Amino acid sequence: MKKHTMEDLVSLCKRRGFIFQSNEIYGGLQGLYDYGPLGVELKNNLKKSWWNSMIYERDDIEGIDSSILTNPLVLKYSGHEDTFSDPLQDCRDCNSRWRADHIEEGKCPNCGSENLTDPRPFNLMFKTSVGPVEDGSSFAYLRPETAQNIFTNFKNVMDSTPHALPFGIAQIGKAFRNEITPRNFIFRVREFEQMELEFFVRPGEDEKWHKEWTEMRLKWWQEQGLSSDNIELYHVPEDELAHYSKATVDIMYRYPHGLEELEGIANRTDFDLGSHTKGQKQLSIFSKVAENTQSNAKLAVQDLETKEWFLPFVIEPSAGVDRGFLAILNEAYEEEALEGGKTRIVLHLKPHLSPIKAAVIPLKRNDSNIVEKAVNLKNKLQRTISGKVLLENTGNIGKNYRKHDEIGTPASITVDFQSLDDDTFTVRDRDSMQQERVSLEEIRQFLEENYEI
Ligand code: GAP
């Protein structure tokens, strides 16, 4: 099997409509990408799979969807205003700017000059003004992680649901970081999505839960199709830990550009709930309104036996949707050698992630009887399949098979002349390329049994 490169993935994404450079007709904007018709399907399927595993398959996690614009006080007390920065160095010769840890041997990666400034912290948060006056007095941050509004809603969720510890709050949504050097396609971008769980536990049970969540998340990524050969766990050393973390394990994936972080599982202790409780107390000194709301906003919980109040600890598995997408694409992509020296590109996606679940292909696109039968079959299947069934009434059959191999459609169903006589269809399997004739009555069950769709 030929080893592919990042360029192969980028090219497939553009050619087939998975991912485009954002704002491309105006020259693009660095670090931003748009998901096209197939990309949005695959991305939604990945998020759905995560949501199922967190919210529907468990009884101890609730979901939320909070705002992106964030009150600066939230990010002041979370520590992001002071510490959410990367070290920046300028090249005095070519004026380019670099993240200090991306500079090798003290040389500018652009011009090779050693005439660099000393590293200085560069805060990664984007700011925007709020309201009609743009004098800087009223601004908000675009959230740099989805986590903070989970903490600020902790009491709201606890008070409105029947949960006791341990329990979790999960969220999927956009996060924004003004990365100094976005690079490697959708791996490091300035606008991306996160799938984050904040799992609240009793102090003392945190280390056990940290281990457990690391194992569960590893297993989940394998269920999405990532092979264990391409995954490693990295126990982040103390001097590299984020300001809120007591211990972090990163799930590292072997991307085309190297082994890099896909998800981090952090033990955030009571850092965030503690900081926001402090923030509330601080506010109450200055503001009557805050004083009135203070008792609601304290984020401690009460032990019903001892009556003592305590701050829960938090275990946080935090995954990047875009990095997950790239890992899954990389894993699924194969340039397969066929007999006769030919090759085909095939995406061996797990069917639950495939952007198209099944393609229904009329053998002759201008035969109205065949097309009508194909339309009926497509409509019938679509009614019970969660995900897109595509009527593929374009081009010749070989070209259609090639396309659906490339975009990872698990099953291509051809409607031919025999179908008109006996209501049977050929189902071609993407991976084996084997074809099987299946009757109309059996086809739904056949797809479910073979592809779980
Ligand atoms: N709430 C914890 C947190 O945000 P993080 O390690 O900074 O932790 C979590 O980010 C995940 O978000 C990462 O593992 C990665 O998958 C994704 N991520 C972070 N920065 C990113 C970027 N610039 N582009 C794409 N994904 C990113």
Coordinates of C-alpha atoms and ligand atoms in Angstrom, one line a residue:
M1 CA 0.0 0.0 0.0
K2 CA 1.4 3.4 -1.0
K3 CA 1.8 5.8 1.9
H4 CA -0.2 9.0 1.3
T5 CA 0.7 12.5 2.3
M6 CA -1.3 15.5 3.7
E7 CA -1.4 16.9 0.1
D8 CA -3.3 13.7 -1.0
L9 CA -5.9 14.4 1.7
V10 CA -6.2 18.1 0.9
S11 CA -6.6 17.3 -2.7
L12 CA -9.4 14.7 -2.1
C13 CA -11.1 17.1 0.2
K14 CA -11.2 19.9 -2.4
R15 CA -12.0 17.6 -5.4
R16 CA -14.9 15.8 -3.7
G17 CA -16.3 18.7 -1.6
F18 CA -15.2 17.8 1.9
I19 CA -13.3 21.0 2.8
F20 CA -12.5 24.3 1.0
Q21 CA -10.2 27.1 2.0
S22 CA -12.4 29.8 3.6
N23 CA -12.9 33.1 1.8
E24 CA -11.0 31.6 -1.1
I25 CA -12.3 33.9 -3.9
Y26 CA -10.8 36.8 -1.9
G27 CA -7.5 35.1 -1.4
G28 CA -8.5 33.2 1.8
L29 CA -7.9 34.1 5.4
Q30 CA -5.2 32.1 7.1
G31 CA -6.3 29.4 9.5
L32 CA -9.9 29.2 8.4
Y33 CA -11.6 26.4 6.4
D34 CA -15.1 25.7 5.3
Y35 CA -16.7 22.3 5.2
G36 CA -18.5 21.4 1.9
P37 CA -21.5 19.2 1.2
L38 CA -19.7 15.9 2.1
G39 CA -17.5 17.5 4.9
V40 CA -20.5 18.7 6.8
E41 CA -22.1 15.3 6.7
L42 CA -19.0 13.5 8.0
K43 CA -18.4 16.2 10.6
N44 CA -22.0 16.0 11.8
N45 CA -21.8 12.2 12.0
L46 CA -18.6 12.4 14.1
K47 CA -20.3 14.9 16.5
K48 CA -23.5 12.7 16.6
S49 CA -21.4 9.7 17.5
W50 CA -19.8 11.6 20.3
W51 CA -23.1 13.0 21.5
N52 CA -24.7 9.5 21.5
S53 CA -21.8 8.1 23.5
M54 CA -21.9 10.9 26.1
I55 CA -25.6 12.0 26.4
Y56 CA -27.7 9.1 25.2
E57 CA -25.8 6.0 26.1
R58 CA -25.1 7.3 29.7
D59 CA -27.5 8.5 32.4
D60 CA -25.0 10.7 34.2
I61 CA -24.3 13.4 31.6
E62 CA -26.4 16.4 30.4
G63 CA -25.8 18.4 27.2
I64 CA -25.8 22.2 26.8
D65 CA -25.3 24.7 24.0
S66 CA -23.9 28.0 25.4
S67 CA -23.0 31.3 23.8
I68 CA -19.7 32.0 22.1
L69 CA -19.4 35.6 23.1
T70 CA -18.1 35.6 26.6
N71 CA -18.1 38.2 29.4
P72 CA -14.4 39.2 30.0
L73 CA -14.9 38.5 33.7
V74 CA -15.4 34.8 33.0
L75 CA -12.0 34.7 31.3
K76 CA -10.4 36.9 33.8
Y77 CA -11.3 34.5 36.7
S78 CA -10.6 31.4 34.6
G79 CA -7.0 32.6 34.3
H80 CA -7.2 33.0 30.5
E81 CA -6.6 36.7 30.4
D82 CA -3.3 36.3 32.3
T83 CA -2.0 32.9 31.1
F84 CA -3.6 31.8 27.8
S85 CA -0.7 32.8 25.6
D86 CA 2.0 31.3 23.4
P87 CA 5.6 32.6 23.3
L88 CA 6.0 34.9 20.2
Q89 CA 9.3 35.8 18.5
D90 CA 9.7 38.2 15.6
C91 CA 12.4 38.0 12.9
R92 CA 14.0 41.4 12.7
D93 CA 15.2 40.8 9.1
C94 CA 12.0 39.6 7.3
N95 CA 9.4 40.8 9.9
S96 CA 7.8 37.3 10.1
R97 CA 6.4 36.1 13.5
W98 CA 6.7 32.7 15.0
R99 CA 5.7 30.6 17.9
A100 CA 9.0 30.3 19.8
D101 CA 8.6 26.5 20.2
H102 CA 8.2 26.2 16.4
I103 CA 11.6 27.8 15.8
E104 CA 14.4 25.3 15.3
E105 CA 18.1 26.0 16.1
G106 CA 17.4 29.7 16.8
K107 CA 16.8 30.4 13.0
C108 CA 13.9 32.1 11.4
P109 CA 11.9 29.4 9.5
N110 CA 11.3 31.9 6.7
C111 CA 14.7 33.5 5.9
G112 CA 17.1 31.6 8.2
S113 CA 18.2 34.7 10.0
E114 CA 19.3 34.4 13.7
N115 CA 18.3 38.0 14.3
L116 CA 15.2 37.2 16.4
T117 CA 13.6 39.1 19.3
D118 CA 13.4 37.5 22.7
P119 CA 10.2 35.4 23.2
R120 CA 7.3 37.4 24.7
P121 CA 3.8 36.1 25.6
F122 CA 1.1 36.6 23.0
N123 CA -2.5 36.2 24.3
L124 CA -4.5 33.9 21.9
M125 CA -8.0 35.2 22.6
F126 CA -10.0 37.2 20.0
K127 CA -11.8 40.3 21.3
T128 CA -14.8 42.0 19.7
S129 CA -16.8 45.0 20.7
V130 CA -20.3 44.6 22.0
G131 CA -23.1 47.2 21.4
P132 CA -23.2 50.2 19.2
V133 CA -20.2 52.2 20.8
E134 CA -16.8 51.0 19.6
D135 CA -14.7 52.9 22.2
G136 CA -13.3 49.7 23.7
S137 CA -15.3 50.1 26.9
S138 CA -17.6 47.2 26.2
F139 CA -16.1 44.1 24.7
A140 CA -16.4 40.4 24.8
Y141 CA -14.1 37.5 24.0
L142 CA -14.8 34.8 21.5
R143 CA -14.5 31.8 23.7
P144 CA -11.1 30.0 23.5
E145 CA -12.6 26.8 24.9
T146 CA -16.2 25.7 25.3
A147 CA -15.5 24.6 28.9
Q148 CA -16.0 27.9 30.7
N149 CA -19.7 28.3 30.1
I150 CA -20.1 24.8 31.4
F151 CA -18.6 25.9 34.7
T152 CA -20.7 29.1 34.7
N153 CA -23.8 27.0 34.1
F154 CA -22.9 24.3 36.6
K155 CA -25.4 25.5 39.2
N156 CA -28.2 26.0 36.6
V157 CA -27.8 22.5 35.4
M158 CA -27.5 20.9 38.8
D159 CA -30.6 22.8 40.1
S160 CA -32.7 21.9 37.0
T161 CA -31.8 18.2 36.8
P162 CA -31.9 15.4 39.3
H163 CA -28.2 14.6 39.4
A164 CA -25.9 14.1 42.3
L165 CA -22.1 13.6 41.9
P166 CA -20.6 12.1 39.9
F167 CA -22.2 13.7 36.8
G168 CA -21.1 15.6 33.7
I169 CA -22.1 18.4 31.4
A170 CA -21.1 18.1 27.8
Q171 CA -21.0 20.6 24.9
I172 CA -20.0 20.7 21.3
G173 CA -19.3 24.0 19.7
K174 CA -16.9 26.5 18.2
A175 CA -13.8 27.9 19.9
F176 CA -11.5 30.6 18.6
R177 CA -7.8 31.1 19.1
N178 CA -5.6 33.6 17.4
E179 CA -2.9 31.0 16.7
I180 CA 0.4 32.6 15.8
T181 CA 1.2 30.0 13.0
P182 CA -1.9 28.1 11.9
R183 CA -0.7 25.2 9.8
N184 CA -1.1 21.6 8.7
F185 CA -4.6 22.0 7.0
I186 CA -7.4 21.7 9.6
F187 CA -5.0 20.5 12.3
R188 CA -4.2 24.0 13.8
V189 CA -6.7 26.6 12.8
R190 CA -8.1 29.8 14.3
E191 CA -11.7 28.8 14.4
F192 CA -12.5 25.2 15.2
E193 CA -14.9 23.0 17.1
Q194 CA -14.5 21.2 20.4
M195 CA -16.4 18.3 21.9
E196 CA -15.9 18.8 25.7
L197 CA -17.1 17.0 28.8
E198 CA -16.7 18.4 32.2
F199 CA -17.2 15.5 34.6
F200 CA -17.8 16.6 38.2
V201 CA -16.6 14.2 40.9
R202 CA -15.9 14.2 44.6
P203 CA -12.4 15.3 45.6
G204 CA -10.4 12.1 46.2
E205 CA -12.2 10.2 43.4
D206 CA -10.6 12.4 40.7
E207 CA -7.6 10.2 39.9
K208 CA -9.7 7.1 39.5
W209 CA -12.1 9.0 37.2
H210 CA -9.2 10.5 35.2
K211 CA -7.9 7.0 34.5
E212 CA -11.3 5.7 33.6
W213 CA -12.1 8.6 31.2
T214 CA -8.7 8.2 29.5
E215 CA -9.5 4.5 28.8
M216 CA -13.1 5.3 27.7
R217 CA -11.9 8.0 25.3
L218 CA -9.2 5.8 23.8
K219 CA -11.8 3.1 23.2
W220 CA -14.2 5.6 21.6
W221 CA -11.6 6.8 19.1
Q222 CA -10.8 3.2 18.1
E223 CA -14.6 2.7 17.5
Q224 CA -14.4 5.6 15.1
G225 CA -11.9 3.7 13.1
L226 CA -8.5 4.9 14.4
S227 CA -6.0 2.0 14.7
S228 CA -4.2 1.5 18.0
D229 CA -0.9 1.5 16.0
N230 CA -1.5 5.2 15.2
I231 CA -2.4 6.3 18.7
E232 CA -0.1 7.0 21.7
L233 CA -0.8 8.3 25.2
Y234 CA 1.3 11.2 26.4
H235 CA 1.4 11.9 30.1
V236 CA 2.1 15.7 30.0
P237 CA 5.0 16.6 32.2
E238 CA 4.4 19.0 35.1
D239 CA 6.2 21.9 33.5
E240 CA 4.0 21.7 30.4
L241 CA 0.7 21.5 32.2
A242 CA -2.0 24.2 31.5
H243 CA -2.5 26.6 34.4
Y244 CA -5.7 24.7 35.6
S245 CA -4.4 21.2 35.4
K246 CA -3.1 18.8 38.1
A247 CA -2.5 16.0 35.5
T248 CA -3.2 15.7 31.7
V249 CA -3.0 12.7 29.4
D250 CA -3.0 13.6 25.7
I251 CA -4.3 11.1 23.1
M252 CA -1.8 11.6 20.4
Y253 CA -2.5 10.5 16.8
R254 CA 0.0 9.8 14.0
Y255 CA -1.1 12.5 11.5
P256 CA 0.7 12.8 8.1
H257 CA 2.8 15.6 9.6
G258 CA 3.7 13.7 12.7
L259 CA 2.5 12.5 16.1
E260 CA 0.3 15.3 17.6
E261 CA -2.5 15.9 20.1
L262 CA -6.0 14.8 19.2
E263 CA -7.6 15.1 22.6
G264 CA -6.5 16.1 26.1
I265 CA -7.9 14.5 29.2
A266 CA -7.2 16.9 32.1
N267 CA -7.7 16.7 35.8
R268 CA -8.8 20.3 36.3
T269 CA -9.3 19.8 40.1
D270 CA -11.6 22.4 41.7
F271 CA -9.6 25.2 39.9
D272 CA -12.5 26.6 37.7
L273 CA -15.4 26.2 40.1
G274 CA -13.1 27.7 42.8
S275 CA -12.0 30.6 40.6
H276 CA -15.6 31.5 39.6
T277 CA -16.8 31.3 43.2
K278 CA -14.0 33.7 44.1
G279 CA -15.0 35.9 41.2
Q280 CA -18.5 36.1 42.5
K281 CA -17.4 37.1 46.0
Q282 CA -15.1 39.7 44.5
L283 CA -18.0 41.1 42.5
S284 CA -20.3 41.3 45.5
I285 CA -18.0 43.9 47.1
F286 CA -18.7 46.3 44.3
S287 CA -22.1 45.5 43.1
K288 CA -25.5 45.3 44.7
V289 CA -26.8 43.2 41.9
A290 CA -24.0 40.7 42.3
E291 CA -24.6 40.6 46.0
N292 CA -28.2 39.6 45.4
T293 CA -27.2 36.8 43.0
Q294 CA -24.2 35.7 45.0
S295 CA -25.8 32.8 46.8
N296 CA -27.0 31.3 43.5
A297 CA -23.7 31.7 42.0
K298 CA -21.5 30.0 44.6
L299 CA -20.5 26.8 42.9
A300 CA -20.1 24.5 45.9
V301 CA -22.3 21.5 46.5
Q302 CA -23.5 20.1 49.8
D303 CA -22.7 16.6 51.2
L304 CA -26.2 15.5 52.3
E305 CA -24.9 13.4 55.2
T306 CA -22.2 15.6 56.7
K307 CA -23.9 18.8 55.6
E308 CA -20.5 20.1 54.5
W309 CA -20.1 22.3 51.4
F310 CA -17.3 21.4 49.0
L311 CA -16.2 22.1 45.5
P312 CA -16.3 19.2 43.1
F313 CA -13.2 18.2 41.1
V314 CA -13.5 18.1 37.3
I315 CA -12.2 15.6 34.8
E316 CA -12.2 17.0 31.3
P317 CA -11.9 15.0 28.1
S318 CA -11.6 17.7 25.5
A319 CA -11.4 16.7 21.8
G320 CA -11.1 18.7 18.6
V321 CA -13.7 17.9 16.0
D322 CA -11.5 19.1 13.2
R323 CA -8.5 17.1 14.4
G324 CA -10.8 14.1 14.7
F325 CA -12.0 14.6 11.2
L326 CA -8.4 14.8 9.9
A327 CA -7.4 11.7 11.8
I328 CA -10.4 9.7 10.6
L329 CA -9.8 10.8 7.0
N330 CA -6.1 9.9 7.3
E331 CA -6.9 6.5 8.7
A332 CA -9.6 5.7 6.1
Y333 CA -7.7 6.8 3.0
E334 CA -6.1 4.1 0.9
E335 CA -4.6 4.2 -2.6
E336 CA -5.3 0.5 -3.4
A337 CA -3.5 -1.4 -6.1
L338 CA -5.9 -3.4 -8.3
E339 CA -5.3 -6.1 -10.9
G340 CA -3.8 -5.0 -14.2
G341 CA -1.7 -2.3 -12.6
K342 CA -4.7 0.0 -11.9
T343 CA -5.3 1.8 -8.6
R344 CA -8.3 3.2 -6.9
I345 CA -8.6 5.6 -4.0
V346 CA -11.0 4.3 -1.3
L347 CA -12.1 5.7 2.0
H348 CA -12.6 2.8 4.4
L349 CA -14.8 4.9 6.7
K350 CA -16.9 3.2 9.4
P351 CA -20.5 3.4 7.9
H352 CA -21.8 5.5 10.8
L353 CA -19.4 8.2 9.8
S354 CA -19.8 7.9 6.0
P355 CA -21.3 11.1 4.5
I356 CA -23.5 9.1 2.1
K357 CA -24.9 5.9 3.6
A358 CA -25.9 4.3 0.2
A359 CA -25.9 5.4 -3.4
V360 CA -28.8 4.3 -5.6
I361 CA -27.6 4.3 -9.2
P362 CA -29.8 3.8 -12.3
L363 CA -27.9 1.8 -14.9
K364 CA -29.2 4.0 -17.7
R365 CA -29.8 7.6 -16.8
N366 CA -32.2 8.3 -19.6
D367 CA -34.3 5.2 -19.2
S368 CA -37.4 6.5 -17.5
N369 CA -38.5 3.1 -16.1
I370 CA -35.2 2.5 -14.5
V371 CA -34.9 6.0 -13.2
E372 CA -38.4 5.8 -11.7
K373 CA -37.6 2.6 -10.0
A374 CA -34.4 4.1 -8.6
V375 CA -36.2 7.1 -7.3
N376 CA -38.8 4.9 -5.5
L377 CA -36.0 2.8 -4.0
K378 CA -34.1 5.9 -2.8
N379 CA -37.2 7.4 -1.2
K380 CA -38.1 4.1 0.5
L381 CA -34.6 3.6 2.0
Q382 CA -34.3 7.3 3.0
R383 CA -37.4 7.0 5.1
T384 CA -35.7 4.6 7.5
I385 CA -32.0 5.4 7.2
S386 CA -30.6 8.0 9.4
G387 CA -28.2 9.9 7.1
K388 CA -28.1 10.6 3.4
V389 CA -29.1 8.2 0.7
L390 CA -28.1 9.6 -2.7
L391 CA -29.8 9.2 -6.0
E392 CA -26.7 9.1 -8.3
N393 CA -28.2 9.8 -11.7
T394 CA -24.9 11.0 -13.3
G395 CA -22.2 9.5 -15.5
N396 CA -21.5 5.9 -16.1
I397 CA -21.6 3.1 -13.6
G398 CA -17.8 2.8 -13.4
K399 CA -17.3 6.5 -12.7
N400 CA -20.0 6.4 -10.0
Y401 CA -18.3 3.4 -8.3
R402 CA -15.0 5.3 -8.4
K403 CA -16.6 8.4 -6.8
H404 CA -18.4 6.4 -4.1
D405 CA -15.2 4.5 -3.2
E406 CA -13.4 7.9 -2.9
I407 CA -16.0 9.4 -0.6
G408 CA -16.5 6.3 1.5
T409 CA -20.1 5.3 0.6
P410 CA -20.4 1.7 2.1
A411 CA -22.9 0.4 -0.4
S412 CA -23.7 1.3 -4.0
I413 CA -27.0 -0.1 -5.2
T414 CA -27.6 -0.5 -9.0
V415 CA -31.0 -0.5 -10.6
D416 CA -30.9 -2.4 -13.9
F417 CA -33.2 -4.0 -16.4
Q418 CA -33.5 -7.2 -14.3
S419 CA -34.8 -4.9 -11.5
L420 CA -37.7 -4.0 -13.6
D421 CA -38.7 -7.6 -14.0
D422 CA -38.1 -9.1 -10.5
D423 CA -37.5 -6.2 -8.1
T424 CA -34.0 -7.2 -7.2
F425 CA -30.9 -4.9 -7.2
T426 CA -27.1 -5.4 -7.1
V427 CA -25.5 -4.1 -3.9
R428 CA -21.7 -3.4 -4.4
D429 CA -19.6 -3.4 -1.2
R430 CA -17.1 -0.6 -1.2
D431 CA -14.3 -2.5 0.5
S432 CA -14.5 -5.9 -1.1
M433 CA -16.0 -4.6 -4.4
Q434 CA -18.1 -7.8 -4.3
Q435 CA -21.7 -7.6 -5.7
E436 CA -24.7 -9.3 -4.4
R437 CA -28.2 -9.4 -5.8
V438 CA -30.8 -8.5 -3.1
S439 CA -34.6 -8.3 -3.3
L440 CA -36.6 -5.2 -2.5
E441 CA -38.1 -6.9 0.6
E442 CA -34.7 -7.8 1.9
I443 CA -32.7 -4.8 1.1
R444 CA -33.4 -2.7 4.2
Q445 CA -32.4 -5.6 6.5
F446 CA -29.4 -6.4 4.3
L447 CA -28.0 -2.9 4.7
E448 CA -28.6 -3.0 8.5
E449 CA -27.0 -6.3 8.9
N450 CA -24.0 -5.6 6.8
Y451 CA -23.4 -1.9 7.5
E452 CA -25.4 -1.1 10.6
I453 CA -27.2 1.7 8.8
Ligands
GAP1 N1 -10.9 22.9 27.6 C1 -9.6 22.4 27.4 C2 -8.9 22.7 26.2 O1 -9.4 23.6 25.4 P1 -6.8 22.2 24.7 O2 -5.8 21.1 24.8 O3 -6.3 23.6 24.6 O4 -7.7 22.1 26.0 C3 -8.6 20.8 23.4 O5 -7.8 21.9 23.5 C4 -8.6 20.2 22.0 O6 -9.0 21.2 21.1 C5 -7.2 19.8 21.5 O7 -6.9 18.5 21.9 C6 -7.4 19.9 20.0 O8 -8.0 18.7 19.5 C7 -8.4 21.0 19.9 N2 -7.7 22.2 19.4 C8 -7.0 23.1 20.2 N3 -6.5 24.1 19.5 C9 -6.8 23.9 18.2 C10 -6.6 24.6 17.0 N4 -5.9 25.7 17.0 N5 -7.1 24.0 15.9 C11 -7.8 22.9 15.9 N6 -8.0 22.2 17.0 C12 -7.6 22.7 18.2

